[in-house]
XYZ file of C-alpha atoms in Angstrom:
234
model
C 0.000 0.000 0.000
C 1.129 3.518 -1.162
C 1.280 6.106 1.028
C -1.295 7.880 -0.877
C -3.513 5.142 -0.513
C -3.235 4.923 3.021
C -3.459 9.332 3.548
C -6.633 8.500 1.817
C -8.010 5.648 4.096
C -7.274 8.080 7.061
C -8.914 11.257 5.357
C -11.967 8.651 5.311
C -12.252 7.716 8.470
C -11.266 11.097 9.853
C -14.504 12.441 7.919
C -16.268 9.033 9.108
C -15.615 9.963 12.934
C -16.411 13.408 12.818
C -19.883 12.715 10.730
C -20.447 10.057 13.510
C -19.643 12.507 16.262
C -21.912 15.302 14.160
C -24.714 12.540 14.745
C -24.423 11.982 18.598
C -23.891 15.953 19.358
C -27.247 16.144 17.288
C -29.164 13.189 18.569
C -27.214 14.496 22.271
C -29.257 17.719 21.649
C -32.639 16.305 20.189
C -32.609 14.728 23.561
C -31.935 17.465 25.303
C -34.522 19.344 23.707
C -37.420 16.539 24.047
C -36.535 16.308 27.409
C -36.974 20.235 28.308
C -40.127 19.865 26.273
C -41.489 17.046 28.452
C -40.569 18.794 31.310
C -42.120 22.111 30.175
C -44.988 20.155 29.744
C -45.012 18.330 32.850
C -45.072 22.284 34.781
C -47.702 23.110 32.678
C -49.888 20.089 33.754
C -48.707 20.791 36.669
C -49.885 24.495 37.202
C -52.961 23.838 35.251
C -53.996 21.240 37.687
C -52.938 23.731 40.456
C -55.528 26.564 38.822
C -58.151 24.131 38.726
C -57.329 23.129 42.285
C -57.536 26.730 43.529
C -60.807 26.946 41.442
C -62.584 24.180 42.490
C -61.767 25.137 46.148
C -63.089 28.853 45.476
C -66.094 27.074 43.950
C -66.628 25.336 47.266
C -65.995 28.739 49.206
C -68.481 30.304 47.705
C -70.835 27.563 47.695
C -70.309 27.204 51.785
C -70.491 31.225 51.887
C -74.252 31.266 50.106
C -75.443 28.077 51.989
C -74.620 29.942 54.856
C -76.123 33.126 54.076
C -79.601 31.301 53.068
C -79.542 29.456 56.156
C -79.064 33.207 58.079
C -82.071 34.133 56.091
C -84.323 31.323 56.840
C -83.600 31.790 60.641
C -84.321 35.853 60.303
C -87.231 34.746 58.452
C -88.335 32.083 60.901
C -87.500 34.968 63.866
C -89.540 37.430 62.463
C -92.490 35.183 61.958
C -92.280 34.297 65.410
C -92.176 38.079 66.595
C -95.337 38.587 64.141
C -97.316 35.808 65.660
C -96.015 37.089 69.154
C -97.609 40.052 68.383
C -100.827 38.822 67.446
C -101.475 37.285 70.671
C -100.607 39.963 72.506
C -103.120 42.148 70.476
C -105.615 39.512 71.108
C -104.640 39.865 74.463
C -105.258 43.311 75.022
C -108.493 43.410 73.146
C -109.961 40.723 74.952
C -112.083 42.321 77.609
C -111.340 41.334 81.668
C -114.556 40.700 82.476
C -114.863 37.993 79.937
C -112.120 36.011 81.349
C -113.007 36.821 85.027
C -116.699 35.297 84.108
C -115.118 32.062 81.817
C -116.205 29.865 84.891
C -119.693 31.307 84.909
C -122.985 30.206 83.352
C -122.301 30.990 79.137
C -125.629 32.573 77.851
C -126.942 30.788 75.485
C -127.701 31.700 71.727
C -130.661 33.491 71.776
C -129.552 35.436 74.842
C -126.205 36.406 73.100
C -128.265 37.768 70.108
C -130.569 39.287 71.812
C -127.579 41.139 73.659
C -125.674 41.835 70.306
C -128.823 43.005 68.743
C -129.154 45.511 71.860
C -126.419 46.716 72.759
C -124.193 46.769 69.654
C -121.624 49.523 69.280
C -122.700 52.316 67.104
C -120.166 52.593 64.319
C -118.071 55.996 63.794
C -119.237 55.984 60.319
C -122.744 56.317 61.098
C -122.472 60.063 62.413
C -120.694 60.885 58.715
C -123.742 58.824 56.793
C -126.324 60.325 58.406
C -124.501 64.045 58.144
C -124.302 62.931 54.274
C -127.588 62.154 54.016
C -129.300 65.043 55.352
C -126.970 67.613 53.401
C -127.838 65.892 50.450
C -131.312 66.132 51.832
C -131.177 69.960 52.464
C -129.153 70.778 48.963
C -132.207 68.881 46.823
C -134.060 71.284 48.909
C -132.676 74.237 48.021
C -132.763 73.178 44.881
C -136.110 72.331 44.164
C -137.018 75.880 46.349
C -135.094 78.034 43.871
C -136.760 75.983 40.857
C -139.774 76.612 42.685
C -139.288 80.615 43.079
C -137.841 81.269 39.348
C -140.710 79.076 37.952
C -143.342 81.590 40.330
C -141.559 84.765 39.219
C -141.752 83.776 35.736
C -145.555 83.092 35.919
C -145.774 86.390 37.877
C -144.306 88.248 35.302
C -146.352 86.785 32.420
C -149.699 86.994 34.502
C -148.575 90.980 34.927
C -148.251 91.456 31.461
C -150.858 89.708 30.039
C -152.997 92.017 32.946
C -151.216 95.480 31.395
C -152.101 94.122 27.954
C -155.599 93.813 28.390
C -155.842 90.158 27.577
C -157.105 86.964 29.794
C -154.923 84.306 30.848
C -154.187 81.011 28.485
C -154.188 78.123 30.790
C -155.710 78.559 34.119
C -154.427 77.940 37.152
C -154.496 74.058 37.497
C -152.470 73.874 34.739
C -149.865 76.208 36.141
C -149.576 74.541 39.388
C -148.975 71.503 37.282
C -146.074 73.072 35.050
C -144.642 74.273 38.491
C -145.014 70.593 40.429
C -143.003 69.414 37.636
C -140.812 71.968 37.649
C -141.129 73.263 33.993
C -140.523 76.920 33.562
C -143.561 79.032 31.924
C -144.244 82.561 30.467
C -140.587 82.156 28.845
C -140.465 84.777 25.619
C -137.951 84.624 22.685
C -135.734 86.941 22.295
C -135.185 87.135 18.624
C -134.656 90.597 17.470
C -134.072 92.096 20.820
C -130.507 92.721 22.254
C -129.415 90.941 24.640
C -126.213 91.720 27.017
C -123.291 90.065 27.076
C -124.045 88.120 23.878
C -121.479 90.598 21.787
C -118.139 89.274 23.664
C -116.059 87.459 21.010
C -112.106 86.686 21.242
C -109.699 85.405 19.123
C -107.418 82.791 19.808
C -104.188 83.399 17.687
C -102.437 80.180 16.924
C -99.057 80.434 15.668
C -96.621 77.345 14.589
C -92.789 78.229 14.311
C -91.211 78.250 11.434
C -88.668 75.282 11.549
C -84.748 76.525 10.658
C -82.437 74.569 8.702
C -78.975 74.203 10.590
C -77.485 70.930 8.590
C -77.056 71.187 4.628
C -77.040 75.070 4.413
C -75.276 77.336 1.518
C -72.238 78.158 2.835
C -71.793 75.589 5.895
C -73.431 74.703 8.900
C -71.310 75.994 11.135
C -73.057 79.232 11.243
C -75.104 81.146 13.665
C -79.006 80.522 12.974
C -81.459 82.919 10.837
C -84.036 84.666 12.390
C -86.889 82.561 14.291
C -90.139 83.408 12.307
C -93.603 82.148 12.993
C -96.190 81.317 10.084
């Protein structure tokens, strides 16, 4: 063997051991990397399992925290119950006369007697005062009222009978029939008043009524950003 022959064997397996070596630093590193992967992953886990931890205990927390404030509000609500009821009785209590429980052991009337004594001596109520008081101004006010129809309906006839006396002439109806037209409270001896003035019935007013003119302050000639025309009312 030459010794170019053998410089070439050991060029080959110089570049043999240093692709070999090229592998393991490679595969050395892959490992490496796969390994800080598994481990990054295995933190992850690790954390996420810790959030959920923390979670599920919060979840418990609050879930202890309401049951807690619902059985605080079913005791107030119980309490206050009992305080209402409390106070029942004791308005019961109160109201119940003395003489009633001095007499319990005594002889209890019997039915008749006890409506016989309700229908006799039964408590006059406050409203009564205020009906009746209602009732008898209503009374007096269709009083009046029928009174002044009464009077107006008289003076009318009156003033017919008065005229028809200054004109000479006898009466229409007579005098049943006039009490009749009063009784149902239907005014005679009325007389038109066509052609004849009458006061008051020239007042007349106008009512003026105006509507504003609407300005434009968008989309104008020259810009919007200007001050406003003129408010003017049509």
């Amino acid at each position: 063997m030459t010794d170019r022959e053998r410089d070439r064997d050991r060029d080959r397996d110089r570049i043999r051991d240093r692709e070999r070596k090229r592998r393991r630093d490679k595969d050395d590193r892959d490992r490496e990397r796969d390994k800080g992967d598994r481990e990054r992953d295995k933190g992850d886990r690790e954390r996420d399992k810790g959030d959920r931890d923390r979670e599920r205990d919060k979840d418990d927390r609050d879930r202890d925290r309401e049951r807690e404030r619902e059985r605080e509000r079913e005791r107030e609500r119980e309490k206050d119950e009992r305080d209402r009821d409390d106070r029942v009785r004791s308005k019961r209590s109160r109201s119940r006369s003395p003489d009633r429980g001095r007499s319990r052991h005594a002889r209890s009337p019997s039915p008749s007697e006890r409506s016989h004594r309700r229908r006799h001596h039964r408590t006059p109520s406050p409203d009564q005062p205020r009906k009746r008081h209602r009732r008898e101004s209503a009374e007096e006010e269709h009083k009046e009222t029928k009174k002044a129809v009464s009077d107006f309906v008289d003076g009318i006839a009156m003033e017919q009978q008065q005229k028809q006396k200054d004109n000479g002439g006898e009466a229409e109806g007579d005098e049943d029939e006039l009490e009749m037209m009063k009784m149902l409270g239907i005014p005679v001896g009325f007389d038109s008043t066509k052609g004849k003035p009458v006061a008051g019935a020239d007042v007349s007013g106008v009512r003026a009524v105006t509507k504003r003119q609407p300005r434009q302050y968008m989309n104008r000639r020259g810009g919007f950003n200007r001050p406003l025309p003129a408010e003017r009312n049509r």
